Tab-separated table of C-alpha atoms in Angstrom:
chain	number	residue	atom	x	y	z
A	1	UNK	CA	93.627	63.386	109.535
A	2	UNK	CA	96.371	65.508	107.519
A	3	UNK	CA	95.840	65.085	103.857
A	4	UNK	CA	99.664	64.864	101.994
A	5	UNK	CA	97.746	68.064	99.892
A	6	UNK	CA	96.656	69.865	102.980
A	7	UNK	CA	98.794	73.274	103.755
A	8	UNK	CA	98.519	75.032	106.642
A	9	UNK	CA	95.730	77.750	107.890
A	10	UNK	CA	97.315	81.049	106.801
A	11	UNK	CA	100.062	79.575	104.155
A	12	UNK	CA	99.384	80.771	100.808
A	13	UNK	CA	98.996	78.843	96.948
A	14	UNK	CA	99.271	80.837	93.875
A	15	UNK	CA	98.415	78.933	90.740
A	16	UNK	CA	97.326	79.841	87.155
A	17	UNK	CA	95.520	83.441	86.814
A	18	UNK	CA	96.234	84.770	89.931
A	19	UNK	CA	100.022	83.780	90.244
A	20	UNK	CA	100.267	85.503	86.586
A	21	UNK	CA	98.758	89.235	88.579
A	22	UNK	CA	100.904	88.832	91.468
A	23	UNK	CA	103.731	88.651	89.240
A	24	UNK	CA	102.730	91.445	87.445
A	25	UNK	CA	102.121	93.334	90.092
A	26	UNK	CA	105.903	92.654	91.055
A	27	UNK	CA	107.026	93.564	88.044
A	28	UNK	CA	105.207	96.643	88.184
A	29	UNK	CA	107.172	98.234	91.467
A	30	UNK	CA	110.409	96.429	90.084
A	31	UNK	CA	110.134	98.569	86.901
A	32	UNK	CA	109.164	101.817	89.745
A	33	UNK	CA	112.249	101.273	92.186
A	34	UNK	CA	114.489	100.492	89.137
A	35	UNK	CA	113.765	103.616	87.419
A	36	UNK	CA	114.424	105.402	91.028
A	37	UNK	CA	117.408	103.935	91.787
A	38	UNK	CA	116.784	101.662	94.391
A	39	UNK	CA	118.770	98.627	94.834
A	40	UNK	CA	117.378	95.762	95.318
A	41	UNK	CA	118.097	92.982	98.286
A	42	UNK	CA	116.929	89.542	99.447
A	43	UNK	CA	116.900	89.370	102.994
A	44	UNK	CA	117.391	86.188	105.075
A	45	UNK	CA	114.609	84.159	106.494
A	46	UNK	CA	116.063	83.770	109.580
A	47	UNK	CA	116.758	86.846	112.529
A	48	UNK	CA	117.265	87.308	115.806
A	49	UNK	CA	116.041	90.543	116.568
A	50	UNK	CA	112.736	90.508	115.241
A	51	UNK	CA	111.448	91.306	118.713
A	52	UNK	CA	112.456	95.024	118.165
A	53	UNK	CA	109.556	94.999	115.245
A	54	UNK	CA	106.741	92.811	116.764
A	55	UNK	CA	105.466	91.238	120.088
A	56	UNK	CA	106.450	87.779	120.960
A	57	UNK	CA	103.359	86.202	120.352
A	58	UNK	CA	103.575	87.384	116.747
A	59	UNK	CA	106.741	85.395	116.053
A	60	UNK	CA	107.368	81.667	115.611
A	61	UNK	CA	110.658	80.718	117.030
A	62	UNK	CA	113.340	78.395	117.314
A	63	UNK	CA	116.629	77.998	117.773
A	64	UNK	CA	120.426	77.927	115.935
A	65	UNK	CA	122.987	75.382	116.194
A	66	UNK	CA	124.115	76.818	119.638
A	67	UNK	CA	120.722	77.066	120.663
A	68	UNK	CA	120.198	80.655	120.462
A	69	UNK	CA	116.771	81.627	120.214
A	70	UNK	CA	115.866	83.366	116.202
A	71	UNK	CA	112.628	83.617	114.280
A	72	UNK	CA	111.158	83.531	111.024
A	73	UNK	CA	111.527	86.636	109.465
A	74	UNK	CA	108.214	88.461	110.593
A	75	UNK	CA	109.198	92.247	109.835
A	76	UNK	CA	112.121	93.300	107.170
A	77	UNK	CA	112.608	96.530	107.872
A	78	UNK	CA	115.171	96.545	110.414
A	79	UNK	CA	117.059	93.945	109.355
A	80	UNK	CA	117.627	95.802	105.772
A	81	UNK	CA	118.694	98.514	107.521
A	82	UNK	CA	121.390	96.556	109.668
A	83	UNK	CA	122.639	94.350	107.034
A	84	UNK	CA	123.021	97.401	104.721
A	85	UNK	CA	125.135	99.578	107.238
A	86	UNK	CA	126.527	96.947	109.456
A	87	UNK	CA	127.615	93.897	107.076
A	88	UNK	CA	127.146	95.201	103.338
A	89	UNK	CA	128.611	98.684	104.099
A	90	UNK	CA	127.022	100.078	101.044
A	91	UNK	CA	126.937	103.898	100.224
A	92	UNK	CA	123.401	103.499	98.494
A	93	UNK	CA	120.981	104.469	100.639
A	94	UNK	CA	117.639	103.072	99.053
A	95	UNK	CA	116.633	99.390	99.198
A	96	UNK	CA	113.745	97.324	98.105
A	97	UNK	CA	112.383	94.021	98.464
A	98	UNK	CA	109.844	91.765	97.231
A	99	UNK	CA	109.549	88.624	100.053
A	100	UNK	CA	107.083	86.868	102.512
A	101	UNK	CA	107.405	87.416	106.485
A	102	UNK	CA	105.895	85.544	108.435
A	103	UNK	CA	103.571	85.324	111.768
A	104	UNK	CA	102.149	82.937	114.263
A	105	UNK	CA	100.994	80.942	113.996
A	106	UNK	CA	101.706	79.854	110.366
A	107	UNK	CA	100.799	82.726	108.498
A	108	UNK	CA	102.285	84.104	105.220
A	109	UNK	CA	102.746	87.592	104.442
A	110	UNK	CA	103.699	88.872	100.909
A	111	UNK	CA	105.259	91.959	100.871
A	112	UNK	CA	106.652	94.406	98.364
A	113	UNK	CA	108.757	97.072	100.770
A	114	UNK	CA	111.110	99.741	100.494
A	115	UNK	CA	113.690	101.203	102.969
A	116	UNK	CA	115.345	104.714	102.172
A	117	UNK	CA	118.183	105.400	105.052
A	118	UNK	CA	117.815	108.999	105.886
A	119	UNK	CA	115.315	109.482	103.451
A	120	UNK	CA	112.645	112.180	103.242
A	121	UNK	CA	109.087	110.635	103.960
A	122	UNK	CA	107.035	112.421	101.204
A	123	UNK	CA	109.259	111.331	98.823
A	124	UNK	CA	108.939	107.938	100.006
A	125	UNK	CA	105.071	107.738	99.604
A	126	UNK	CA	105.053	109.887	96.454
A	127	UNK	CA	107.190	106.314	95.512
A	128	UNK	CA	104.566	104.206	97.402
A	129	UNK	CA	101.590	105.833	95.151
A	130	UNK	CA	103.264	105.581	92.173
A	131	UNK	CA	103.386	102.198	92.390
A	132	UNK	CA	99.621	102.097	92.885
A	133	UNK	CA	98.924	104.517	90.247
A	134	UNK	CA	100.618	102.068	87.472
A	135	UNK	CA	97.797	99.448	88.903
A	136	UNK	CA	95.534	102.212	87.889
A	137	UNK	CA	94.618	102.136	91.905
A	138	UNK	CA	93.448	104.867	94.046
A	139	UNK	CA	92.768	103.897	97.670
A	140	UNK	CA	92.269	106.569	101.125
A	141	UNK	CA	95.394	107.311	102.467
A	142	UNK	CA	95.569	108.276	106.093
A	143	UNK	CA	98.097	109.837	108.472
A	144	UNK	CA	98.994	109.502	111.698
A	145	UNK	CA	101.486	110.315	114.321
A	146	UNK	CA	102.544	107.487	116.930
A	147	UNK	CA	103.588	110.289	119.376
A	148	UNK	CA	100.212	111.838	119.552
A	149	UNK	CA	98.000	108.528	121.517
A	150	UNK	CA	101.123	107.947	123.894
A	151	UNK	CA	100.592	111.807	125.108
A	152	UNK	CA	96.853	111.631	125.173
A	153	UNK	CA	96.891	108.879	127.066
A	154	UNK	CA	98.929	110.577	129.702
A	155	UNK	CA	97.027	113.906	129.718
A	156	UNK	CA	93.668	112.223	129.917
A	157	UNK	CA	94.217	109.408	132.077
A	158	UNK	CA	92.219	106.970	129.265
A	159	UNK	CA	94.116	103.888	128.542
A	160	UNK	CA	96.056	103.415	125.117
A	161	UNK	CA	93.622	99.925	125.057
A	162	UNK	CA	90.711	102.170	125.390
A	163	UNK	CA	91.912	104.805	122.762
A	164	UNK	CA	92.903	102.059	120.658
A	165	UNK	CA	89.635	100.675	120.663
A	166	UNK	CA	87.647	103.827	120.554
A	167	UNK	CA	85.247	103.695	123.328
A	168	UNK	CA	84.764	107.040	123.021
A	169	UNK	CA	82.023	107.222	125.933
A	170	UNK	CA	85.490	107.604	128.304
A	171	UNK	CA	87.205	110.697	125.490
A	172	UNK	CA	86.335	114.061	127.262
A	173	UNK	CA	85.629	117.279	124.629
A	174	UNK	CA	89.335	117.616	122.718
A	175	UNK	CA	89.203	114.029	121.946
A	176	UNK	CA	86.111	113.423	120.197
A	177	UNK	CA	87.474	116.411	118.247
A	178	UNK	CA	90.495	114.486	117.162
A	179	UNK	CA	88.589	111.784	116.188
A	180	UNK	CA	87.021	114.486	113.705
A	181	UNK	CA	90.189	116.871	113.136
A	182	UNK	CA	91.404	117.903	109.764
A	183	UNK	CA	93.383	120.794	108.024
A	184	UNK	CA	90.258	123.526	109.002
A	185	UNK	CA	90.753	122.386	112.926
A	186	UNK	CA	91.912	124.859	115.115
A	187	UNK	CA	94.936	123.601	116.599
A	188	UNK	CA	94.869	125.832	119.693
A	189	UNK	CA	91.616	124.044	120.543
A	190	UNK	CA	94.139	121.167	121.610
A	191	UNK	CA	96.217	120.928	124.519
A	192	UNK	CA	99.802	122.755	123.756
A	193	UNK	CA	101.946	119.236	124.281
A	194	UNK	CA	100.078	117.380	120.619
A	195	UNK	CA	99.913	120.613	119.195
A	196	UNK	CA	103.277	120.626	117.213
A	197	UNK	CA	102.985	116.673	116.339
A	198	UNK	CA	99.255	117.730	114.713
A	199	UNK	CA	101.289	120.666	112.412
A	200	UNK	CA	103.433	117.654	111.310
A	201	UNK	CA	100.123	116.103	110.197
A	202	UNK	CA	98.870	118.656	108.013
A	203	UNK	CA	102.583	119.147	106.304
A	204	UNK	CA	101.320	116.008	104.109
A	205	UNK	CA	97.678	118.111	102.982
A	206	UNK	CA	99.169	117.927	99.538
A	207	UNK	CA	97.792	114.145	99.305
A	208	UNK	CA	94.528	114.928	100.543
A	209	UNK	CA	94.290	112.253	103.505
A	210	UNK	CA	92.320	111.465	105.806
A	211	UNK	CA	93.559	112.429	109.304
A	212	UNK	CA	93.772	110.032	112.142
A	213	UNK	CA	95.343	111.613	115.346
A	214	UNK	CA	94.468	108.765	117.519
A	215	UNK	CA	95.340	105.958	115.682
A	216	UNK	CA	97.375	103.006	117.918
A	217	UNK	CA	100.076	101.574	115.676
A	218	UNK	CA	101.222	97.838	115.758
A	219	UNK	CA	104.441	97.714	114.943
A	220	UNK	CA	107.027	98.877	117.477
A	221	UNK	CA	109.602	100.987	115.179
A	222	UNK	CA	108.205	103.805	114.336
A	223	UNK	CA	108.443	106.854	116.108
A	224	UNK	CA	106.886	110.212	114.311
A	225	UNK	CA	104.398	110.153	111.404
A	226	UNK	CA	103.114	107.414	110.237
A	227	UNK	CA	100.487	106.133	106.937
A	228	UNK	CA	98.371	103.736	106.116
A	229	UNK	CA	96.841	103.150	102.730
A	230	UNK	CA	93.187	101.212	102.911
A	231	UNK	CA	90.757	99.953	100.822
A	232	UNK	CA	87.934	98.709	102.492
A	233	UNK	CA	88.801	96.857	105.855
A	234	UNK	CA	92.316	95.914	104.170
A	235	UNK	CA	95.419	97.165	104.665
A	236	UNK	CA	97.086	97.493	101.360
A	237	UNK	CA	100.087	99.513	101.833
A	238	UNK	CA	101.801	101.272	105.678
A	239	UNK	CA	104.722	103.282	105.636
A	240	UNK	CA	106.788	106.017	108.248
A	241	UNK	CA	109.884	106.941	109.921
A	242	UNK	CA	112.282	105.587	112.165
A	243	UNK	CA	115.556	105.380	113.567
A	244	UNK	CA	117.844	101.856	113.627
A	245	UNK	CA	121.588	102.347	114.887
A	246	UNK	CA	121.157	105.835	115.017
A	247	UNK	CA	120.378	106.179	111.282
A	248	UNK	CA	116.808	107.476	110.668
A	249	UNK	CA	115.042	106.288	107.753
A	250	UNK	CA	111.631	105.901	106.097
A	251	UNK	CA	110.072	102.725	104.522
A	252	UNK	CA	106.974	101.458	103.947
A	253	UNK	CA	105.357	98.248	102.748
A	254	UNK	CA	102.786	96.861	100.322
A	255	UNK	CA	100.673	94.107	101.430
A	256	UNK	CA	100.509	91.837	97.695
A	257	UNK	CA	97.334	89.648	99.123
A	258	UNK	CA	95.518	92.628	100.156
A	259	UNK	CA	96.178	94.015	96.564
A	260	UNK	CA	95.278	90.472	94.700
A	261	UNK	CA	92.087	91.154	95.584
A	262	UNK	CA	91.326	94.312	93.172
A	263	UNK	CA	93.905	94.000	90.730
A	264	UNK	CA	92.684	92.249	87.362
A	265	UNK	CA	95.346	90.435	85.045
């Protein structure tokens, strides 16, 4: 039986305390991209080309009044981009917004994100920490190229499913290494083809990260380096680069339920 108060595995409720920090914490990176001229935008909840973001299973579908298939909205970024170049024809170049996506099958995700069309990535995170930083938070930020598993893969003949779930009893001698490198690695000990991808790594030393060569990332889009912010076995912030319509841009998004959970009102 289906209680009239029941809600759905994976929808969210925000009530009293809690709605009052996740409001907060809105208001918080509203003040940030305010202050660095982002414009803000409110995307729609419908698309239909979220399959160039996420797999198919990922998405819950249906269809338009012609029957053409669309989804729920279950990734923003490209769909700022397109709307900002192909229907708002804006000159600014730096969006935010502050809106759920969703994923199959009925789960809510709250995201604060940010989309800077032909933007410079360091700046981009410098943006993404400052946010943080007002919530007095410091969490292990690591980086990663999405270039550098695809290659491995190829040179060693181990699976990206086997890489990605580091069974490192098939990684021959340079790839336990990775799993280990950082900014006093030698980079000739690696084979010549990840060698220049590993340089763009260490260009980002200045935030002290952690390093994470072999990381497999989920979401389709991005194609060079790559970050995720953690804090304990939750995600609480991802960012890179990418190119949509031949425009390359950076972006990156906080995850506001991850953050609930160690931010006091």
């Amino acid at each position: 039986m289906i209680f009239a108060h029941d809600i759905p595995d994976g929808a969210k409720l925000y009530f009293g305390k809690k709605a009052r920090i996740k409001r907060k914490i809105e208001h918080i990176a509203s003040s940030v991209f305010e202050n660095e001229e982002y414009e803000e935008i409110i995307t729609p909840y419908f698309s239909y080309h979220q399959l160039e973001a996420l797999g198919e299973k990922e998405l819950i579908r249906c269809t338009d009044k012609e029957n053409r298939t669309l989804s729920l909205r279950g990734d923003s970024s490209i769909d700022v981009i397109r709307l900002v170049i192909k229907r708002l024809k804006s000159e600014a170049k730096k969006w935010f917004y502050i809106q759920p996506v969703f994923r199959a099958p009925s789960t809510e995700i709250y995201q604060i994100g940010a989309e800077w069309l032909e933007g410079n990535l360091k700046e981009i995170l410098k943006t993404n920490l400052n946010i943080l930083n007002r919530l007095n938070k410091n969490y292990p930020l690591i980086i990663s190229h999405i270039k550098i598993p695809e290659i491995v893969s190829k040179l060693s003949g181990v699976s990206l499913e086997d890489i990605k779930k580091q069974r490192v009893y098939k990684f021959n001698n340079w790839m336990k290494k990775l799993l280990v490198f950082n900014e006093n690695s030698d980079i000739d000990e690696f084979p010549r083809e990840i060698r220049g991808y590993l340089k763009e790594m260490l260009e980002f030393r200045e935030f002290n990260p952690i390093y994470e060569p072999l990381y497999v990332a989920s979401l389709r889009y991005y194609d060079g380096i790559f970050y995720r912010i953690i804090n304990k076995n939750d995600i609480i912030s991802k960012g890179g680069s990418y190119i949509v319509d031949n425009v390359r841009s950076v972006g990156f998004s906080i995850y506001i339920d991850n953050l609930l959970k160690d931010v006091n009102g």
